[in-house]
């Protein structure tokens, strides 16, 4: 079982729609969580950190549920340019260091 | 400010050949990582380093070696390339704090024939 699990999708939504992705993680001691965006054949780029109280950045909202060990990403008013793969990242403890561990990603396709 | 730079961007190797991938960062980050990305597998950690002169194994270290002689550079070596090592390789770096995310290089597309 992978330590960070995501639904690979694809999520196919029309412009303007609201879409949400979930990600579950196995290590309850994990402290730091992130969402990255990866465009086709490009490197992953940090989209936003996920804080315990939840946080918002424009059309994007990230939330953390420690009890159920999952994080979520909500995208409102989807744009064509939001089409990408969204990677869930959990910093897992390893020998006193915290190492970014990636989910396999969720593909989002926004169509006109 | 270049961020994280990987060289080369593309390479084709024959089975059994060796090569070194170079990662350089100019952000004074303590941590550096090498990942490989294969279709359907996501990013998997090969090796990582938490500081100059230190390295550690990740999830898929077999067939690779690394060195971090200088803080800004992290080298990934393939001593005897195999077709199973055909992949996209990403280097990343981050600050020591686990509260911040990592920054990635543009990737190296390696094909082993």
Coordinates of N, CA and C in Angstrom, one line a residue:
Chain A
X1 N 0.9 -1.2 0.0 CA 0.0 0.0 0.0 C 0.9 1.2 0.0
X2 N 0.6 2.1 -0.9 CA 1.4 3.3 -1.0 C 1.1 4.2 0.2
X3 N 2.1 5.0 0.6 CA 1.9 5.8 1.8 C 1.0 7.0 1.6
X4 N 1.0 7.5 0.3 CA 0.1 8.6 0.0 C -0.7 8.2 -1.2
X5 N -2.0 8.2 -1.1 CA -2.9 7.7 -2.1 C -3.8 8.8 -2.7
X6 N -4.0 8.7 -4.0 CA -4.8 9.7 -4.7 C -5.6 8.9 -5.8
X7 N -6.8 9.4 -6.1 CA -7.6 8.9 -7.2 C -6.9 9.5 -8.4
X8 N -6.5 8.6 -9.4 CA -5.8 9.1 -10.6 C -6.7 9.9 -11.5
X9 N -8.0 9.7 -11.4 CA -8.9 10.4 -12.3 C -8.9 9.7 -13.7
X10 N -9.1 10.5 -14.8 CA -9.2 11.9 -14.9 C -10.5 12.5 -14.4
X11 N -10.5 13.7 -13.9 CA -11.7 14.4 -13.6 C -11.9 15.3 -14.8
X12 N -13.0 15.2 -15.4 CA -13.3 15.9 -16.7 C -14.4 16.9 -16.3
X13 N -14.2 18.2 -16.3 CA -15.2 19.1 -15.8 C -15.3 20.3 -16.8
X14 N -16.4 20.9 -16.9 CA -16.6 22.1 -17.8 C -16.0 23.4 -17.1
X15 N -15.7 24.3 -17.9 CA -15.2 25.6 -17.4 C -16.2 26.1 -16.4
X16 N -15.8 26.7 -15.3 CA -16.7 27.3 -14.3 C -17.1 26.3 -13.2
X17 N -16.8 25.1 -13.4 CA -17.3 24.1 -12.4 C -16.4 24.1 -11.2
X18 N -16.9 23.6 -10.1 CA -16.1 23.4 -8.9 C -15.7 21.9 -8.8
X19 N -14.5 21.6 -8.5 CA -14.0 20.2 -8.4 C -13.2 20.1 -7.2
X20 N -13.2 18.9 -6.6 CA -12.5 18.6 -5.4 C -11.7 17.3 -5.5
X21 N -10.5 17.3 -5.0 CA -9.7 16.1 -4.9 C -9.3 15.8 -3.5
X22 N -9.3 14.5 -3.2 CA -8.9 14.0 -1.9 C -7.6 13.3 -2.0
X23 N -6.9 13.2 -0.9 CA -5.6 12.4 -0.8 C -5.6 11.9 0.6
X24 N -5.2 10.6 0.8 CA -5.1 10.0 2.1 C -3.6 9.6 2.3
X25 N -3.2 9.7 3.6 CA -1.9 9.3 3.9 C -1.9 8.4 5.1
X26 N -0.8 7.6 5.2 CA -0.7 6.5 6.1 C -0.1 6.8 7.5
X27 N 0.8 7.8 7.5 CA 1.6 8.0 8.7 C 0.9 9.1 9.5
X28 N 0.3 8.8 10.6 CA -0.4 9.7 11.4 C 0.5 10.8 12.1
X29 N 1.8 10.5 12.1 CA 2.8 11.5 12.7 C 3.2 12.6 11.7
X30 N 2.7 12.5 10.4 CA 3.1 13.5 9.4 C 2.6 14.9 9.9
X31 N 3.4 15.9 9.6 CA 3.1 17.2 10.1 C 2.9 18.2 9.0
X32 N 3.5 18.0 7.8 CA 3.4 19.0 6.7 C 2.8 18.4 5.5
X33 N 2.0 19.2 4.8 CA 1.3 18.7 3.6 C 1.2 19.8 2.6
X34 N 1.3 19.3 1.3 CA 1.3 20.3 0.2 C 0.5 19.8 -1.0
X35 N 0.1 20.7 -1.8 CA -0.4 20.3 -3.1 C 0.6 20.9 -4.2
X36 N 0.9 20.1 -5.2 CA 1.8 20.5 -6.3 C 0.9 20.4 -7.5
X37 N 1.3 21.2 -8.5 CA 0.7 21.1 -9.9 C 1.8 20.7 -10.8
X38 N 1.5 19.7 -11.7 CA 2.4 19.3 -12.7 C 1.8 19.3 -14.1
X39 N 2.3 20.1 -15.0 CA 1.8 20.2 -16.4 C 2.6 19.1 -17.2
X40 N 2.0 18.7 -18.3 CA 2.5 17.6 -19.1 C 4.0 17.9 -19.4
X41 N 4.8 16.9 -19.1 CA 6.2 16.9 -19.5 C 7.0 18.1 -18.8
X42 N 6.5 18.6 -17.7 CA 7.1 19.6 -16.9 C 7.4 19.2 -15.5
X43 N 8.2 20.0 -14.8 CA 8.4 19.7 -13.4 C 7.3 20.0 -12.5
X44 N 7.1 19.3 -11.3 CA 6.1 19.7 -10.4 C 6.4 21.1 -9.8
X45 N 5.3 21.9 -9.6 CA 5.5 23.2 -9.0 C 4.6 23.3 -7.8
X46 N 5.1 23.9 -6.7 CA 4.3 24.0 -5.5 C 3.1 24.9 -5.7
X47 N 2.0 24.4 -5.4 CA 0.7 25.1 -5.6 C 0.4 25.8 -4.2
X48 N 0.3 25.0 -3.2 CA 0.0 25.6 -1.9 C 0.3 24.6 -0.8
X49 N 0.7 25.1 0.4 CA 0.8 24.3 1.6 C -0.6 24.1 2.2
X50 N -0.7 23.1 3.0 CA -2.0 22.8 3.6 C -1.9 23.0 5.1
X51 N -2.6 23.9 5.7 CA -2.5 24.1 7.1 C -3.7 23.5 7.9
X52 N -3.5 23.2 9.2 CA -4.5 22.5 10.0 C -5.8 23.2 9.9
X53 N -5.8 24.5 9.9 CA -7.1 25.3 10.0 C -7.7 25.4 8.6
X54 N -7.0 24.9 7.6 CA -7.5 25.1 6.2 C -7.0 26.4 5.7
X55 N -6.8 26.5 4.4 CA -6.3 27.8 3.8 C -6.8 27.9 2.4
X56 N -6.8 29.2 2.0 CA -7.4 29.6 0.7 C -6.4 30.4 0.0
X57 N -6.3 30.2 -1.4 CA -5.5 31.1 -2.2 C -6.3 31.3 -3.5
X58 N -7.0 32.4 -3.5 CA -7.8 32.7 -4.7 C -8.9 31.7 -4.9
X59 N -8.9 31.0 -6.0 CA -9.9 30.0 -6.3 C -9.6 28.6 -5.6
X60 N -8.5 28.5 -5.0 CA -8.1 27.2 -4.4 C -8.2 27.2 -2.9
X61 N -8.8 26.1 -2.4 CA -8.9 25.9 -1.0 C -8.3 24.6 -0.6
X62 N -7.5 24.5 0.4 CA -6.9 23.3 0.9 C -7.4 23.0 2.3
X63 N -7.6 21.8 2.6 CA -8.1 21.4 4.0 C -7.4 20.2 4.4
X64 N -7.2 20.0 5.7 CA -6.6 18.9 6.4 C -7.5 18.3 7.4
X65 N -7.7 17.0 7.3 CA -8.4 16.3 8.3 C -7.5 15.3 9.0
X66 N -7.0 15.6 10.1 CA -6.0 14.7 10.8 C -6.6 13.4 11.3
X67 N -7.8 13.6 11.8 CA -8.5 12.4 12.4 C -8.7 11.3 11.3
X68 N -9.0 11.7 10.1 CA -9.2 10.7 9.0 C -8.0 10.6 8.1
X69 N -7.0 11.4 8.4 CA -5.8 11.3 7.6 C -6.0 11.5 6.2
X70 N -6.6 12.7 5.8 CA -6.7 13.0 4.4 C -6.6 14.5 4.3
X71 N -6.2 14.9 3.1 CA -6.2 16.3 2.7 C -7.0 16.5 1.5
X72 N -7.5 17.7 1.2 CA -8.3 17.9 0.1 C -7.9 19.2 -0.6
X73 N -8.2 19.3 -1.9 CA -8.0 20.5 -2.7 C -9.3 20.8 -3.4
X74 N -9.8 22.0 -3.2 CA -11.1 22.4 -3.9 C -10.7 23.5 -4.9
X75 N -11.1 23.4 -6.1 CA -10.9 24.4 -7.1 C -12.3 25.0 -7.6
X76 N -12.5 26.2 -7.4 CA -13.7 26.9 -7.8 C -13.6 27.6 -9.1
X77 N -14.7 27.7 -9.8 CA -14.7 28.4 -11.1 C -13.5 28.0 -12.0
X78 N -13.5 26.7 -12.3 CA -12.4 26.1 -13.1 C -12.1 26.8 -14.4
X79 N -10.8 27.0 -14.7 CA -10.4 27.6 -15.9 C -9.7 26.5 -16.8
X80 N -9.7 26.8 -18.1 CA -9.0 25.8 -19.0 C -7.6 25.6 -18.6
X81 N -7.0 26.7 -18.1 CA -5.6 26.6 -17.7 C -5.3 25.8 -16.4
X82 N -6.4 25.4 -15.7 CA -6.3 24.6 -14.5 C -6.0 23.1 -14.9
X83 N -6.2 22.8 -16.2 CA -5.9 21.4 -16.6 C -4.5 21.0 -16.4
X84 N -4.3 20.0 -15.6 CA -2.9 19.6 -15.1 C -3.1 18.3 -14.3
X85 N -2.0 17.8 -13.8 CA -2.0 16.8 -12.8 C -1.7 17.4 -11.4
X86 N -2.5 17.1 -10.4 CA -2.3 17.7 -9.1 C -1.8 16.6 -8.1
X87 N -0.6 16.9 -7.6 CA 0.1 15.9 -6.7 C -0.1 16.3 -5.3
X88 N -0.4 15.3 -4.5 CA -0.5 15.4 -3.0 C 0.9 15.1 -2.5
X89 N 1.4 15.9 -1.5 CA 2.7 15.6 -1.0 C 2.6 15.7 0.5
X90 N 3.2 14.6 1.2 CA 3.2 14.6 2.6 C 4.7 14.4 3.0
X91 N 5.1 15.3 4.0 CA 6.5 15.2 4.5 C 6.5 14.1 5.5
X92 N 7.2 13.0 5.2 CA 7.2 11.8 6.0 C 8.5 11.8 6.8
X93 N 8.5 11.4 8.1 CA 9.7 11.4 8.9 C 10.6 10.2 8.5
X94 N 11.9 10.5 8.4 CA 12.8 9.4 8.1 C 14.1 9.7 8.7
X95 N 14.5 9.0 9.8 CA 15.8 9.2 10.4 C 16.0 10.6 10.9
X96 N 14.9 11.2 11.4 CA 15.0 12.6 11.9 C 14.8 13.7 10.9
X97 N 14.7 13.3 9.6 CA 14.5 14.3 8.6 C 13.1 14.1 8.0
X98 N 12.6 15.1 7.4 CA 11.2 15.0 6.8 C 11.3 15.0 5.3
X99 N 10.9 14.0 4.7 CA 11.2 13.8 3.2 C 9.8 13.9 2.5
X100 N 9.8 14.7 1.4 CA 8.5 14.8 0.6 C 8.2 13.5 0.0
X101 N 7.0 12.9 0.3 CA 6.5 11.7 -0.3 C 5.3 12.0 -1.2
X102 N 5.3 11.6 -2.4 CA 4.3 12.0 -3.4 C 3.3 11.0 -3.6
X103 N 2.0 11.4 -3.8 CA 1.0 10.6 -4.4 C 1.2 10.5 -5.9
X104 N 0.4 9.6 -6.5 CA 0.6 9.4 -7.9 C 0.0 10.5 -8.8
X105 N -0.8 11.3 -8.2 CA -1.4 12.5 -8.9 C -2.8 12.2 -9.3
X106 N -3.5 13.3 -9.4 CA -4.9 13.3 -10.0 C -5.0 14.2 -11.2
X107 N -5.4 13.6 -12.3 CA -5.5 14.4 -13.6 C -6.8 15.2 -13.6
X108 N -6.7 16.4 -14.0 CA -7.8 17.3 -14.2 C -7.8 17.8 -15.6
X109 N -9.0 17.6 -16.2 CA -9.2 18.2 -17.6 C -10.4 19.1 -17.5
X110 N -10.1 20.4 -17.8 CA -11.2 21.4 -17.9 C -11.5 21.7 -19.4
X111 N -12.8 21.4 -19.8 CA -13.1 21.6 -21.2 C -14.1 22.8 -21.3
X112 N -14.1 23.4 -22.6 CA -14.9 24.6 -22.8 C -16.4 24.2 -22.6
Chain B
X1 N 18.5 34.6 -10.6 CA 18.3 33.4 -9.7 C 17.8 32.2 -10.5
X2 N 18.7 31.2 -10.7 CA 18.3 30.1 -11.6 C 17.4 29.1 -10.9
X3 N 17.5 29.0 -9.5 CA 16.7 28.0 -8.8 C 17.4 26.7 -8.8
X4 N 16.8 25.6 -9.4 CA 17.4 24.3 -9.5 C 17.6 24.0 -10.9
X5 N 18.8 23.7 -11.3 CA 19.2 23.4 -12.7 C 19.7 22.0 -12.8
X6 N 19.2 21.3 -13.8 CA 19.6 19.9 -14.1 C 20.3 19.8 -15.4
X7 N 21.4 19.1 -15.5 CA 22.0 18.8 -16.8 C 22.4 17.3 -16.8
X8 N 22.2 16.7 -18.0 CA 21.6 17.2 -19.2 C 20.1 17.2 -19.1
X9 N 19.5 17.7 -20.2 CA 18.0 17.7 -20.2 C 17.5 16.4 -20.9
X10 N 18.3 15.9 -21.8 CA 17.9 14.6 -22.5 C 19.2 13.8 -22.7
X11 N 19.0 12.5 -22.6 CA 20.2 11.6 -22.9 C 19.7 10.3 -23.3
X12 N 20.4 9.7 -24.3 CA 20.1 8.3 -24.7 C 21.4 7.5 -24.4
X13 N 21.3 6.4 -23.6 CA 22.4 5.6 -23.3 C 22.2 4.2 -23.8
X14 N 23.3 3.5 -24.1 CA 23.2 2.1 -24.4 C 23.3 1.3 -23.1
X15 N 22.7 0.1 -23.0 CA 22.8 -0.7 -21.9 C 24.2 -1.0 -21.5
X16 N 24.5 -0.8 -20.2 CA 25.9 -1.0 -19.7 C 26.7 0.3 -19.6
X17 N 26.3 1.3 -20.3 CA 27.1 2.6 -20.2 C 26.8 3.3 -18.8
X18 N 27.7 4.2 -18.5 CA 27.5 4.9 -17.3 C 27.3 6.4 -17.6
X19 N 26.7 7.1 -16.6 CA 26.6 8.5 -16.8 C 26.3 9.2 -15.4
X20 N 26.5 10.5 -15.4 CA 26.2 11.2 -14.2 C 25.3 12.4 -14.5
X21 N 24.2 12.5 -13.7 CA 23.3 13.6 -13.8 C 23.7 14.6 -12.7
X22 N 23.7 15.9 -13.2 CA 24.1 17.0 -12.2 C 22.9 17.8 -11.9
X23 N 22.8 18.1 -10.6 CA 21.8 19.0 -10.1 C 22.5 20.1 -9.3
X24 N 22.2 21.4 -9.6 CA 22.8 22.5 -9.0 C 21.6 23.4 -8.5
X25 N 21.8 23.9 -7.3 CA 20.8 24.9 -6.7 C 21.5 26.1 -6.1
X26 N 20.9 27.2 -6.3 CA 21.5 28.5 -5.9 C 20.7 29.1 -4.8
X27 N 19.9 28.4 -4.0 CA 19.1 28.9 -3.0 C 19.6 28.6 -1.6
X28 N 20.8 28.0 -1.5 CA 21.4 27.7 -0.2 C 20.6 26.7 0.6
X29 N 19.9 25.8 -0.1 CA 19.0 24.8 0.5 C 19.9 23.7 1.1
X30 N 19.5 23.2 2.3 CA 20.2 22.1 2.9 C 19.9 20.8 2.3
X31 N 18.6 20.6 2.0 CA 18.1 19.3 1.6 C 18.1 19.2 0.0
X32 N 18.5 18.1 -0.5 CA 18.4 17.9 -1.9 C 17.9 16.4 -2.2
X33 N 17.2 16.2 -3.3 CA 16.6 14.9 -3.5 C 16.7 14.6 -5.0
X34 N 16.7 13.3 -5.3 CA 16.6 12.8 -6.6 C 15.4 11.9 -6.7
X35 N 14.5 12.1 -7.6 CA 13.3 11.3 -7.9 C 13.3 10.8 -9.3
X36 N 12.6 9.7 -9.5 CA 12.3 9.3 -10.9 C 10.8 9.2 -11.0
X37 N 10.3 9.5 -12.2 CA 8.9 9.5 -12.5 C 8.6 8.6 -13.7
X38 N 7.8 7.6 -13.5 CA 7.4 6.7 -14.6 C 5.9 6.7 -14.7
X39 N 5.4 6.5 -15.9 CA 3.9 6.5 -16.1 C 3.2 5.6 -15.1
X40 N 2.2 6.2 -14.4 CA 1.4 5.4 -13.5 C 2.0 5.2 -12.2
X41 N 3.3 5.6 -12.0 CA 4.0 5.3 -10.7 C 4.2 6.5 -9.9
X42 N 4.0 7.7 -10.4 CA 4.2 8.9 -9.6 C 5.7 9.1 -9.4
X43 N 6.1 10.0 -8.6 CA 7.5 10.3 -8.3 C 7.9 9.4 -7.1
X44 N 9.1 8.8 -7.4 CA 9.6 7.9 -6.4 C 11.0 8.3 -6.0
X45 N 11.3 8.4 -4.7 CA 12.6 8.9 -4.2 C 13.7 7.9 -4.4
X46 N 14.8 8.3 -5.0 CA 15.9 7.5 -5.3 C 16.9 7.6 -4.1
X47 N 17.5 8.8 -3.9 CA 18.4 9.1 -2.8 C 18.1 10.5 -2.4
X48 N 18.5 10.9 -1.2 CA 18.4 12.2 -0.8 C 19.6 12.6 0.1
X49 N 19.7 13.9 0.3 CA 20.8 14.4 1.1 C 20.3 15.5 2.1
X50 N 20.7 15.5 3.3 CA 20.2 16.5 4.3 C 21.3 17.5 4.5
X51 N 22.5 17.4 3.8 CA 23.5 18.4 4.0 C 24.8 17.9 3.3
X52 N 25.7 18.9 3.1 CA 26.9 18.6 2.4 C 27.6 17.4 3.0
X53 N 28.0 16.5 2.2 CA 28.8 15.3 2.6 C 27.9 14.2 3.2
X54 N 26.6 14.3 3.2 CA 25.7 13.3 3.6 C 24.7 12.8 2.5
X55 N 24.5 11.5 2.5 CA 23.5 11.0 1.5 C 22.7 9.9 2.2
X56 N 21.5 9.6 1.7 CA 20.7 8.5 2.3 C 19.9 7.9 1.2
X57 N 19.5 6.6 1.4 CA 18.7 5.9 0.4 C 17.3 6.2 0.5
X58 N 16.6 6.3 -0.7 CA 15.2 6.5 -0.7 C 14.5 5.2 -1.0
X59 N 13.4 5.3 -1.7 CA 12.5 4.1 -2.0 C 13.1 3.2 -3.0
X60 N 13.8 3.7 -4.0 CA 14.3 2.9 -5.1 C 15.7 3.2 -5.4
X61 N 16.6 2.9 -4.5 CA 18.0 3.3 -4.7 C 18.9 2.4 -5.6
X62 N 18.4 1.1 -5.8 CA 19.3 0.1 -6.5 C 19.6 0.6 -7.9
X63 N 20.9 0.5 -8.2 CA 21.4 0.8 -9.5 C 21.9 2.3 -9.6
X64 N 21.8 3.0 -8.5 CA 22.2 4.4 -8.5 C 23.1 4.7 -7.4
X65 N 24.0 5.7 -7.6 CA 24.8 6.2 -6.5 C 24.8 7.7 -6.6
X66 N 25.1 8.4 -5.4 CA 25.0 9.8 -5.3 C 26.1 10.4 -4.6
X67 N 26.4 11.7 -4.8 CA 27.4 12.3 -4.0 C 27.0 13.8 -3.8
X68 N 27.3 14.3 -2.6 CA 27.1 15.7 -2.3 C 28.3 16.3 -1.7
X69 N 29.3 16.6 -2.6 CA 30.6 17.1 -2.1 C 30.5 18.6 -1.8
X70 N 29.6 19.3 -2.5 CA 29.4 20.7 -2.2 C 27.9 20.9 -1.9
X71 N 27.6 21.9 -1.1 CA 26.2 22.1 -0.7 C 25.3 22.4 -1.9
X72 N 25.8 23.0 -2.9 CA 24.9 23.4 -4.0 C 24.7 22.3 -5.0
X73 N 25.5 21.3 -5.0 CA 25.4 20.3 -6.0 C 25.1 18.9 -5.5
X74 N 24.3 18.2 -6.3 CA 23.9 16.8 -5.9 C 24.0 16.0 -7.2
X75 N 24.9 15.0 -7.2 CA 25.1 14.2 -8.4 C 24.5 12.8 -8.3
X76 N 23.8 12.4 -9.4 CA 23.3 11.1 -9.5 C 24.0 10.3 -10.5
X77 N 24.5 9.1 -10.1 CA 25.3 8.3 -11.1 C 24.6 7.0 -11.4
X78 N 24.7 6.6 -12.6 CA 24.3 5.3 -13.1 C 25.6 4.6 -13.5
X79 N 26.0 3.5 -12.8 CA 27.3 2.9 -13.2 C 27.1 2.0 -14.4
X80 N 26.0 1.3 -14.5 CA 25.8 0.4 -15.6 C 24.3 0.4 -16.0
X81 N 24.0 1.3 -16.9 CA 22.6 1.6 -17.2 C 21.8 0.3 -17.7
X82 N 20.6 0.3 -17.3 CA 19.7 -0.8 -17.7 C 18.4 -0.2 -18.3
X83 N 17.8 -0.9 -19.2 CA 16.5 -0.4 -19.8 C 15.5 0.0 -18.8
X84 N 15.5 -0.7 -17.6 CA 14.5 -0.4 -16.5 C 14.8 1.0 -15.9
X85 N 15.9 1.6 -16.2 CA 16.2 2.9 -15.7 C 15.8 4.1 -16.7
X86 N 15.2 3.7 -17.8 CA 14.5 4.6 -18.7 C 13.4 5.3 -17.9
X87 N 13.5 6.7 -17.8 CA 12.6 7.4 -16.9 C 12.9 8.9 -17.1
X88 N 12.1 9.7 -16.4 CA 12.3 11.1 -16.2 C 12.8 11.3 -14.8
X89 N 14.0 11.9 -14.7 CA 14.6 12.1 -13.4 C 14.5 13.6 -13.0
X90 N 14.0 13.8 -11.8 CA 13.8 15.1 -11.2 C 14.7 15.3 -10.0
X91 N 15.4 16.4 -9.9 CA 16.1 16.8 -8.8 C 15.2 17.9 -8.1
X92 N 15.3 17.9 -6.7 CA 14.6 19.0 -6.0 C 15.5 19.4 -4.8
X93 N 15.2 20.6 -4.3 CA 15.9 21.0 -3.1 C 14.9 21.8 -2.2
X94 N 15.2 21.8 -0.9 CA 14.3 22.5 0.1 C 15.2 23.0 1.3
X95 N 14.6 23.9 2.1 CA 15.2 24.3 3.3 C 15.1 23.1 4.3
X96 N 15.8 23.2 5.4 CA 15.8 22.2 6.4 C 14.4 22.0 7.1
X97 N 13.6 23.1 7.2 CA 12.3 23.0 7.8 C 11.4 22.2 7.0
X98 N 10.6 21.3 7.7 CA 9.7 20.5 7.0 C 8.4 21.2 6.7
X99 N 8.3 22.5 7.1 CA 7.1 23.3 6.9 C 7.0 23.9 5.5
X100 N 8.1 23.8 4.7 CA 8.1 24.4 3.4 C 8.2 23.4 2.3
X101 N 7.8 23.7 1.2 CA 7.9 22.8 0.1 C 9.2 22.8 -0.6
X102 N 9.3 21.9 -1.6 CA 10.6 21.7 -2.3 C 10.4 22.3 -3.7
X103 N 11.6 22.7 -4.3 CA 11.6 23.3 -5.6 C 12.3 22.3 -6.6
X104 N 11.8 22.2 -7.7 CA 12.2 21.2 -8.7 C 13.0 21.7 -9.8
X105 N 13.9 20.9 -10.3 CA 14.6 21.2 -11.6 C 13.6 20.8 -12.7
X106 N 14.0 21.1 -14.0 CA 13.2 20.8 -15.1 C 13.2 19.4 -15.6
X107 N 14.0 18.6 -15.0 CA 14.0 17.1 -15.3 C 15.0 16.7 -16.4
X108 N 15.3 15.5 -16.3 CA 16.2 14.9 -17.3 C 15.5 13.6 -17.9
X109 N 15.3 13.6 -19.2 CA 14.7 12.5 -19.9 C 15.7 11.5 -20.3
X110 N 15.8 10.4 -19.7 CA 16.8 9.4 -20.0 C 16.2 8.1 -20.6
X111 N 16.8 7.8 -21.7 CA 16.4 6.5 -22.4 C 17.5 5.6 -22.5
X112 N 17.3 4.4 -22.0 CA 18.4 3.3 -22.1 C 18.0 2.3 -23.1
X113 N 18.8 2.1 -24.1 CA 18.4 1.2 -25.2 C 19.3 -0.1 -25.2

